[in-house]
Amino acid sequence: MSQRTRQVQDYIVNKFKFIPVYTNIKIDQSKMDSLSLAIYKAAQSVNTMSASTSAWPVGAIDTTFAPITEKFFSNKSMTGQELMKEISAGFVSTAKSK
């Protein structure tokens, strides 16, 4: 696993406090509350619906969301609120292109 991948996973799990829905992100389950643990285990099972990203226009992740995310991780002065504002704008532009 690359250093960048570890950094992204650290942000998702530890800084943003998101419950990972992808099976390649492993976390310390002993630190989770019961609801978070139930959601995590359900997401890791094979009995879930496919990710909503499959309904996005082809290339939206590469052309819209990856650059926004990379900008956040490489720009130490960018705030979480600025990240969310750019992601929201990205969703609007992606929805218009669909």
mmCIF file with all atom_site columns, C-alpha atoms in Angstrom, residues 22 50-61 65 91 98:
data_model
loop_
_atom_site.group_PDB
_atom_site.id
_atom_site.type_symbol
_atom_site.label_atom_id
_atom_site.label_alt_id
_atom_site.label_comp_id
_atom_site.label_asym_id
_atom_site.label_entity_id
_atom_site.label_seq_id
_atom_site.pdbx_PDB_ins_code
_atom_site.Cartn_x
_atom_site.Cartn_y
_atom_site.Cartn_z
_atom_site.occupancy
_atom_site.B_iso_or_equiv
_atom_site.pdbx_formal_charge
_atom_site.auth_seq_id
_atom_site.auth_comp_id
_atom_site.auth_asym_id
_atom_site.auth_atom_id
_atom_site.pdbx_PDB_model_num
ATOM 1  C CA . TYR A 1 22 ? -15.100 -0.136 0.583   1.00 0.00 ? 22 TYR A CA 1
ATOM 2  C CA . SER A 1 50 ? -23.648 -1.551 -5.447  1.00 0.00 ? 50 SER A CA 1
ATOM 3  C CA . ALA A 1 51 ? -22.156 1.859  -4.818  1.00 0.00 ? 51 ALA A CA 1
ATOM 4  C CA . SER A 1 52 ? -24.110 4.836  -6.096  1.00 0.00 ? 52 SER A CA 1
ATOM 5  C CA . THR A 1 53 ? -21.017 5.937  -7.996  1.00 0.00 ? 53 THR A CA 1
ATOM 6  C CA . SER A 1 54 ? -21.879 3.377  -10.659 1.00 0.00 ? 54 SER A CA 1
ATOM 7  C CA . ALA A 1 55 ? -24.768 5.653  -11.686 1.00 0.00 ? 55 ALA A CA 1
ATOM 8  C CA . TRP A 1 56 ? -22.504 8.671  -12.234 1.00 0.00 ? 56 TRP A CA 1
ATOM 9  C CA . PRO A 1 57 ? -21.440 9.731  -15.718 1.00 0.00 ? 57 PRO A CA 1
ATOM 10 C CA . VAL A 1 58 ? -18.402 7.840  -16.974 1.00 0.00 ? 58 VAL A CA 1
ATOM 11 C CA . GLY A 1 59 ? -15.203 9.548  -15.879 1.00 0.00 ? 59 GLY A CA 1
ATOM 12 C CA . ALA A 1 60 ? -16.789 11.770 -13.191 1.00 0.00 ? 60 ALA A CA 1
ATOM 13 C CA . ILE A 1 61 ? -14.463 10.479 -10.504 1.00 0.00 ? 61 ILE A CA 1
ATOM 14 C CA . PHE A 1 65 ? -13.765 14.406 -7.830  1.00 0.00 ? 65 PHE A CA 1
ATOM 15 C CA . PHE A 1 91 ? -21.914 17.130 -7.893  1.00 0.00 ? 91 PHE A CA 1
ATOM 16 C CA . LYS A 1 98 ? -25.559 13.345 -17.113 1.00 0.00 ? 98 LYS A CA 1
#
